[in-house]
Amino acid sequence: MKTQEEVRRAIAAAETVVVKVGSSSLTQPSGHLDPAKLEALVGAVASARLQGARVVLVSSGAIAAGFGPLGFDERPKDVALQQATASVGQGLLMAQYEMLFGRYGIRVGQLLLTAWDTIQPQQYRSARRTMNALLDLGVVPIVNENDALASSEIRFGDNDRLSALVANMVCANALVLLTDVDALYTAPPSEPGSTRISFVPNVEDVLDSVRVGGSESGVGTGGMVTKLEAARMAAVSGIPTVLTAAHNAGPALMGDEVGTAFAPIHKRGSARRLWLKFAANPRGTLVVDAGAAQALRGGRASLLAAGVLESRGDYSAGDPVWIVSEDGERLARGLVGYDSEEVPRMLGRTTTQLRRFFGEEYAHPLVHRDNLTLV
Ligand SMILES: Nc1ncnc2c1ncn2[C@@H]1O[C@H](COP(=O)(O)OP(=O)(O)O)[C@@H](O)[C@H]1O
Ligand SMILES: N[C@@H](CCC(=O)OP(=O)(O)O)C(=O)O
């Protein structure tokens, strides 16, 4: 799948498609939910569904739906208030979707995910099983970040990267990112001289040649930065992406030449590794010796305490950490198996010594190879 035509055709033929719609495309300039925009979006998604596609809708808009009814004049800035607002707004948003999809005889189901649910194998498997069961039933799963529960360290904030992880989770054949600009531009569209890009053969190459900025609407989160990250995560998972304005949803799903199409880069990765590689925010650093560095570079090796020289930072078991060489080169990111208070006394010790000195629960790698990704 190399040419634009092939990518567009693959999107039109996708058996399973993830459609992500941002807050900026569901709201009025005041920031409140816009029922007409919701209605148009549902029309396009329902049409794809009725033609036989399995469709997951990743929808933002909980905060937009909640702040008016709670008596606020604008989106709250405080994180706890945003979370509370999302909790009120999510129900109101779903009520709208239920009513609008109901007109087409389509059922919807709600799935609220945190980044954690895409990392922890048990939660990940459970989310995937539920999602697939919903799709088998012909239901349109509607996914949002679980804003009310997501903690600041492990929160996406935007839904772009979450949509790429969901696409990976359901083995989607296409990802459609809907926003308030019609395409990716060579620079933020408010800048004079920026031009529209209709096809990106390799998203990893375009990252250096395009200038992307944050959200200009004041409603969305992440801007084009997180959308390109999502397109890259999808491309690495072998999934083609189209990015365009929400009013182009219908033509985009039909494979018309709207917006920007991104070709897949053929490699398939697990959602957890994708999260680690692109989205995780490391909380600490493990400095490794030359032998461990070499083993890690070779791939498929776990990081054992015996090869770690130093632990920096304050982290808990399960947190993402950087793994760096002695001269500070970043080698990998990984999910560490122990708290930062436990690690120093484990350093430099073999697994046999750890078992003998501290017991069986310490006789494990600091970072298991399944929880590690090279940078
Ligand atoms: N190079 C670029 N091309 C297109 N849009 C860009 C670019 N750089 C920044 N943007 C901004 O990204 C915004 C979309 O992001 P955002 O507001 O977060 O939307 P959403 O709510 O859909 O996630 C656009 O409105 C645009 O102003
Ligand atoms: N989860 C939040 C969405 C946050 C947000 O604005 O994301 P996005 O529209 O993808 O930039 C909500 O539902 O309000």
Coordinates of C-alpha atoms and ligand atoms in Angstrom, one line a residue:
M1 CA 0.0 0.0 0.0
K2 CA 2.3 2.7 -1.3
T3 CA 0.3 5.2 -3.5
Q4 CA -2.3 7.6 -2.4
E5 CA -4.9 5.8 -4.5
E6 CA -4.1 2.5 -2.8
V7 CA -4.4 4.0 0.7
R8 CA -7.7 5.7 -0.1
R9 CA -9.0 2.4 -1.5
A10 CA -8.0 0.5 1.6
I11 CA -9.8 3.1 3.8
A12 CA -13.0 2.7 1.7
A13 CA -12.8 -1.1 1.9
A14 CA -11.9 -1.2 5.6
E15 CA -13.8 -4.0 7.4
T16 CA -13.1 -2.4 10.8
V17 CA -12.6 1.4 11.1
V18 CA -11.9 3.7 14.0
V19 CA -13.2 7.2 13.7
K20 CA -11.9 9.8 16.1
V21 CA -13.7 13.1 16.5
G22 CA -12.2 16.0 18.5
S23 CA -13.9 18.5 20.8
S24 CA -13.3 21.3 18.3
S25 CA -15.5 19.5 15.7
L26 CA -18.4 18.9 18.1
T27 CA -18.7 22.4 19.5
Q28 CA -19.9 25.9 18.8
P29 CA -17.4 28.8 19.1
S30 CA -18.6 29.3 22.7
G31 CA -17.3 25.8 23.5
H32 CA -20.7 24.3 24.0
L33 CA -21.7 21.1 22.3
D34 CA -23.2 21.8 18.8
P35 CA -26.2 19.4 18.1
A36 CA -26.1 20.0 14.4
K37 CA -22.4 18.9 14.2
L38 CA -23.2 15.8 16.2
E39 CA -26.1 15.0 13.9
A40 CA -23.9 15.3 10.8
L41 CA -21.2 13.1 12.2
V42 CA -23.6 10.4 13.3
G43 CA -25.1 10.5 9.7
A44 CA -21.7 9.7 8.2
V45 CA -20.7 7.0 10.8
A46 CA -24.1 5.4 10.6
S47 CA -23.9 5.2 6.9
A48 CA -20.6 3.4 7.0
R49 CA -22.0 1.0 9.7
L50 CA -25.1 0.3 7.6
Q51 CA -22.9 -0.6 4.6
G52 CA -21.4 -3.3 6.7
A53 CA -18.3 -1.7 8.3
R54 CA -17.5 -2.4 12.0
V55 CA -17.1 1.1 13.3
V56 CA -15.6 2.3 16.6
L57 CA -16.2 6.0 17.4
V58 CA -13.6 7.6 19.7
S59 CA -15.4 10.8 20.7
S60 CA -14.2 13.7 22.8
G61 CA -16.8 16.2 24.0
A62 CA -17.6 15.2 27.6
I63 CA -16.2 18.5 29.0
A64 CA -17.9 20.5 26.3
A65 CA -21.2 18.8 27.1
G66 CA -20.8 19.3 30.9
F67 CA -19.6 22.8 31.6
G68 CA -22.8 24.6 30.5
P69 CA -25.3 22.5 32.5
L70 CA -22.9 22.9 35.5
G71 CA -23.2 26.7 35.2
F72 CA -19.7 27.5 34.1
D73 CA -19.2 30.1 31.4
E74 CA -16.2 28.3 29.8
R75 CA -14.3 25.0 30.1
P76 CA -12.8 24.8 33.5
K77 CA -8.9 24.9 33.7
D78 CA -8.5 23.1 37.0
V79 CA -7.9 19.4 36.4
A80 CA -10.2 18.2 39.2
L81 CA -13.0 20.4 37.9
Q82 CA -12.3 19.2 34.3
Q83 CA -12.7 15.6 35.6
A84 CA -15.9 16.4 37.4
T85 CA -17.3 18.3 34.4
A86 CA -16.4 15.3 32.1
S87 CA -18.2 13.0 34.5
V88 CA -21.4 15.1 34.1
G89 CA -20.9 15.7 30.4
Q90 CA -20.2 12.1 29.4
G91 CA -23.7 11.0 30.3
L92 CA -25.2 13.9 28.4
L93 CA -23.0 13.2 25.4
M94 CA -24.0 9.5 25.3
A95 CA -27.7 10.5 25.6
Q96 CA -27.2 12.5 22.4
Y97 CA -25.4 9.7 20.6
E98 CA -28.0 7.1 21.7
M99 CA -30.8 9.3 20.3
L100 CA -29.0 10.1 17.1
F101 CA -27.8 6.6 16.3
G102 CA -31.2 5.3 17.3
R103 CA -32.7 7.0 14.3
Y104 CA -30.7 4.6 12.1
G105 CA -31.6 1.6 14.3
I106 CA -28.0 1.4 15.6
R107 CA -27.2 0.6 19.2
V108 CA -24.2 2.2 20.9
G109 CA -22.1 1.1 23.9
Q110 CA -19.9 3.2 26.0
L111 CA -16.2 2.4 26.8
L112 CA -14.2 4.7 29.0
L113 CA -10.5 3.9 28.9
T114 CA -7.5 5.2 30.7
A115 CA -3.9 4.9 29.4
W116 CA -3.4 2.2 32.0
D117 CA -6.1 0.0 30.3
T118 CA -4.0 0.0 27.2
I119 CA -0.9 -1.1 29.1
Q120 CA -1.9 -3.6 31.7
P121 CA -2.2 -7.0 29.9
Q122 CA -5.3 -8.0 31.9
Q123 CA -7.2 -4.7 31.4
Y124 CA -6.0 -4.6 27.8
R125 CA -7.4 -8.1 27.0
S126 CA -10.6 -7.3 28.8
A127 CA -11.1 -4.0 26.8
R128 CA -10.3 -5.8 23.6
R129 CA -12.7 -8.6 24.3
T130 CA -15.5 -6.2 25.1
M131 CA -14.8 -4.1 22.1
N132 CA -14.8 -7.2 19.8
A133 CA -18.0 -8.5 21.3
L134 CA -19.7 -5.1 20.8
L135 CA -18.6 -5.1 17.1
D136 CA -19.8 -8.7 16.6
L137 CA -23.2 -7.5 17.9
G138 CA -23.3 -4.7 15.3
V139 CA -23.0 -2.1 18.1
V140 CA -21.0 1.1 17.6
P141 CA -18.7 1.3 20.6
I142 CA -18.2 4.9 21.7
V143 CA -14.9 5.4 23.4
N144 CA -13.5 8.3 25.4
E145 CA -10.7 8.7 27.9
N146 CA -12.0 7.9 31.4
D147 CA -11.4 11.6 32.4
A148 CA -12.9 11.2 35.8
L149 CA -10.3 8.5 36.8
A150 CA -7.3 9.2 34.7
S151 CA -4.5 10.5 36.9
S152 CA -2.4 13.4 35.7
E153 CA 0.8 11.3 35.3
I154 CA -0.8 8.7 33.0
R155 CA -3.4 10.9 31.3
F156 CA -3.5 11.4 27.5
G157 CA -5.6 14.6 27.7
D158 CA -6.2 14.4 24.0
N159 CA -8.0 11.5 22.4
D160 CA -5.7 11.3 19.3
R161 CA -3.2 8.8 20.7
L162 CA -5.9 6.8 22.4
S163 CA -7.6 6.4 19.1
A164 CA -4.5 4.9 17.5
L165 CA -4.1 2.5 20.4
V166 CA -7.8 1.5 20.0
A167 CA -7.2 1.0 16.3
N168 CA -4.4 -1.3 17.2
M169 CA -6.5 -3.1 19.8
V170 CA -9.3 -3.9 17.4
C171 CA -6.9 -4.6 14.4
A172 CA -8.6 -1.8 12.5
N173 CA -8.0 -1.5 8.8
A174 CA -8.3 2.3 8.9
L175 CA -8.1 5.2 11.3
V176 CA -10.1 8.4 10.5
L177 CA -9.1 11.5 12.5
L178 CA -11.7 14.2 12.3
T179 CA -10.9 17.7 13.4
D180 CA -11.6 21.4 12.6
V181 CA -9.0 21.8 9.8
D182 CA -9.5 20.2 6.4
A183 CA -6.0 18.7 6.3
L184 CA -2.4 18.7 7.5
Y185 CA -0.7 21.8 6.4
T186 CA 3.1 22.5 6.0
A187 CA 2.7 24.9 9.0
P188 CA -0.2 26.0 11.3
P189 CA -2.9 27.1 8.9
S190 CA -3.1 30.6 10.5
E191 CA 0.4 31.2 9.1
P192 CA 0.5 32.8 5.7
G193 CA 2.1 30.6 3.0
S194 CA 1.2 27.3 4.7
T195 CA 0.1 24.7 2.1
R196 CA -2.1 21.7 2.3
I197 CA -0.6 18.2 2.1
S198 CA -2.9 15.5 0.6
F199 CA -0.7 12.5 0.9
V200 CA 2.1 11.4 3.3
P201 CA 3.9 8.3 2.1
N202 CA 6.0 8.0 5.3
V203 CA 4.8 9.9 8.4
E204 CA 8.2 9.4 10.1
D205 CA 9.8 11.5 7.3
V206 CA 7.2 14.2 7.3
L207 CA 7.8 15.0 11.0
D208 CA 11.0 16.9 10.2
S209 CA 9.6 18.9 7.2
V210 CA 6.2 20.0 8.6
R211 CA 5.8 22.6 11.4
V212 CA 2.9 21.6 13.7
G213 CA 1.4 23.6 16.5
G214 CA -1.0 23.2 19.3
S215 CA -4.7 23.7 19.3
E216 CA -5.8 27.1 18.1
S217 CA -9.5 26.7 18.8
G218 CA -9.1 26.9 22.6
V219 CA -11.4 23.8 22.8
G220 CA -9.3 21.0 21.5
T221 CA -6.3 19.5 23.3
G222 CA -3.0 18.6 21.7
G223 CA -3.4 20.3 18.3
M224 CA -1.7 18.7 15.3
V225 CA 1.2 17.4 17.4
T226 CA -0.8 14.6 18.9
K227 CA -2.6 13.9 15.6
L228 CA 0.7 13.3 13.9
E229 CA 1.7 11.1 16.8
A230 CA -1.5 9.1 16.3
A231 CA -1.0 8.8 12.5
R232 CA 2.5 7.6 13.2
M233 CA 1.4 5.1 15.8
A234 CA -1.2 3.8 13.3
A235 CA 1.3 3.7 10.5
V236 CA 3.7 1.7 12.6
S237 CA 0.8 -0.7 13.3
G238 CA 0.2 -1.2 9.6
I239 CA -2.9 0.9 9.6
P240 CA -3.6 3.7 7.1
T241 CA -5.0 7.0 8.4
V242 CA -6.9 9.9 6.9
L243 CA -7.0 13.2 8.7
T244 CA -9.7 15.8 7.7
A245 CA -12.4 18.1 8.9
A246 CA -15.5 16.5 10.5
H247 CA -17.8 17.8 7.8
N248 CA -15.7 15.6 5.4
A249 CA -16.4 12.4 7.4
G250 CA -18.6 10.8 4.7
P251 CA -16.3 11.4 1.8
A252 CA -13.2 10.4 3.9
L253 CA -14.9 7.1 4.8
M254 CA -15.7 6.5 1.2
G255 CA -12.1 6.9 0.1
D256 CA -12.5 10.3 -1.6
E257 CA -9.5 12.5 -1.9
V258 CA -10.2 14.8 1.1
G259 CA -7.8 15.7 3.8
T260 CA -4.5 14.1 4.3
A261 CA -4.0 10.3 3.8
F262 CA -1.1 8.6 5.6
A263 CA 0.3 5.3 4.2
P264 CA 1.0 2.5 6.7
I265 CA 4.6 1.6 7.5
H266 CA 4.6 -2.2 7.5
K267 CA 5.4 -3.4 11.0
R268 CA 2.9 -4.5 13.6
G269 CA 3.4 -3.7 17.2
S270 CA 1.5 -4.4 20.4
A271 CA -0.6 -1.5 21.8
R272 CA 1.4 -1.5 25.0
R273 CA 4.7 -1.1 23.1
L274 CA 3.2 1.7 21.0
W275 CA 2.1 3.5 24.2
L276 CA 5.5 3.1 25.6
K277 CA 7.3 4.3 22.5
F278 CA 5.1 7.3 21.7
A279 CA 3.0 8.3 24.6
A280 CA 4.5 7.3 28.0
N281 CA 6.0 10.0 30.1
P282 CA 9.0 8.4 31.9
R283 CA 9.1 9.1 35.7
G284 CA 12.7 8.0 36.3
T285 CA 15.9 6.7 34.8
L286 CA 17.9 3.5 35.0
V287 CA 21.6 3.8 34.0
V288 CA 22.9 0.5 32.6
D289 CA 26.4 -0.9 32.1
A290 CA 27.9 -1.6 28.7
G291 CA 27.0 -5.3 28.8
A292 CA 23.3 -4.6 29.6
A293 CA 23.3 -1.9 26.9
Q294 CA 24.5 -4.3 24.3
A295 CA 22.0 -7.0 25.4
L296 CA 19.1 -4.4 25.2
R297 CA 20.3 -3.2 21.7
G298 CA 20.1 -6.7 20.5
G299 CA 16.4 -6.8 21.3
R300 CA 14.4 -9.4 23.2
A301 CA 16.4 -9.1 26.4
S302 CA 15.0 -8.2 29.8
L303 CA 16.8 -5.6 32.0
L304 CA 18.3 -7.4 35.0
A305 CA 19.3 -5.6 38.2
A306 CA 22.8 -7.0 37.7
G307 CA 23.4 -4.7 34.7
V308 CA 22.0 -1.5 36.3
L309 CA 24.5 0.9 37.8
E310 CA 22.2 3.7 39.1
S311 CA 18.5 4.5 39.6
R312 CA 17.3 8.1 39.4
G313 CA 13.9 9.7 40.1
D314 CA 10.9 8.9 42.1
Y315 CA 8.7 6.2 40.5
S316 CA 6.4 3.3 41.4
A317 CA 6.3 -0.2 40.1
G318 CA 4.5 -0.1 36.7
D319 CA 5.7 3.4 35.9
P320 CA 7.5 4.1 32.6
V321 CA 11.2 4.9 33.0
W322 CA 14.1 5.8 30.6
I323 CA 16.9 3.2 30.3
V324 CA 20.1 5.0 29.4
S325 CA 23.7 4.0 28.8
E326 CA 26.6 5.2 31.1
D327 CA 27.3 8.1 28.8
G328 CA 23.6 9.2 28.9
E329 CA 22.4 7.8 25.5
R330 CA 18.7 6.9 25.7
L331 CA 18.4 3.3 24.8
A332 CA 14.8 2.3 25.6
R333 CA 11.7 3.0 27.6
G334 CA 10.3 0.4 29.9
L335 CA 7.8 -0.2 32.6
V336 CA 9.8 -0.8 35.8
G337 CA 8.8 -3.7 38.0
Y338 CA 9.7 -2.2 41.4
D339 CA 9.3 1.1 43.3
S340 CA 12.3 3.5 43.3
E341 CA 12.9 2.9 47.0
E342 CA 13.4 -0.8 46.4
V343 CA 15.7 -0.6 43.4
P344 CA 19.0 0.7 44.9
R345 CA 19.7 -2.3 47.1
M346 CA 18.9 -4.6 44.1
L347 CA 21.5 -3.0 41.8
G348 CA 24.4 -5.1 40.6
R349 CA 23.0 -8.3 42.1
T350 CA 22.4 -11.5 40.2
T351 CA 19.0 -13.1 40.2
T352 CA 20.3 -15.9 42.5
Q353 CA 21.6 -13.3 45.0
L354 CA 18.4 -11.3 44.9
R355 CA 16.4 -14.5 45.7
R356 CA 18.8 -15.5 48.5
F357 CA 19.0 -12.0 50.1
F358 CA 15.5 -10.6 49.6
G359 CA 13.2 -13.5 48.7
E360 CA 11.4 -14.8 45.6
E361 CA 9.5 -11.6 44.9
Y362 CA 12.8 -9.8 44.1
A363 CA 14.1 -12.4 41.8
H364 CA 12.6 -10.8 38.6
P365 CA 14.0 -8.4 36.0
L366 CA 13.8 -4.7 36.8
V367 CA 12.1 -4.3 33.4
H368 CA 10.7 -7.4 31.6
R369 CA 11.3 -7.6 27.9
D370 CA 7.6 -7.5 27.2
N371 CA 7.4 -4.1 28.9
L372 CA 10.4 -2.6 27.0
T373 CA 10.7 -0.8 23.8
L374 CA 13.9 0.5 22.1
V375 CA 14.0 4.2 21.1
Ligands
LIG1 N1 0.6 22.0 10.5 C1 -0.7 22.1 10.9 N2 -1.7 21.7 10.0 C2 -3.0 21.7 10.3 N3 -3.4 22.2 11.6 C3 -2.5 22.6 12.5 C4 -1.1 22.5 12.2 N4 -0.4 23.0 13.3 C5 -1.4 23.2 14.2 N5 -2.6 23.0 13.8 C6 -3.8 23.2 14.6 O1 -4.4 22.0 15.1 C7 -5.8 22.2 15.3 C8 -6.5 20.9 15.5 O2 -6.2 20.4 16.8 P1 -7.2 20.4 18.1 O3 -7.7 21.8 18.2 O4 -6.6 19.8 19.2 O5 -8.4 19.6 17.5 P2 -9.3 18.4 18.0 O6 -10.2 18.9 19.1 O7 -10.0 17.9 16.8 O8 -8.4 17.3 18.6 C9 -6.2 23.0 14.1 O9 -7.3 23.8 14.4 C10 -5.0 23.8 13.8 O10 -5.2 25.2 14.2
LIG2 N1 -11.8 13.4 27.0 C1 -12.0 14.9 26.8 C2 -11.4 15.2 25.5 C3 -10.2 16.1 25.6 C4 -10.0 16.8 24.2 O1 -10.4 17.9 24.1 O2 -9.5 16.0 23.2 P1 -9.3 16.4 21.7 O3 -10.6 16.9 21.2 O4 -9.0 15.1 21.1 O5 -8.3 17.4 21.5 C5 -13.5 15.2 26.7 O6 -14.3 14.3 26.4 O7 -13.9 16.3 26.9

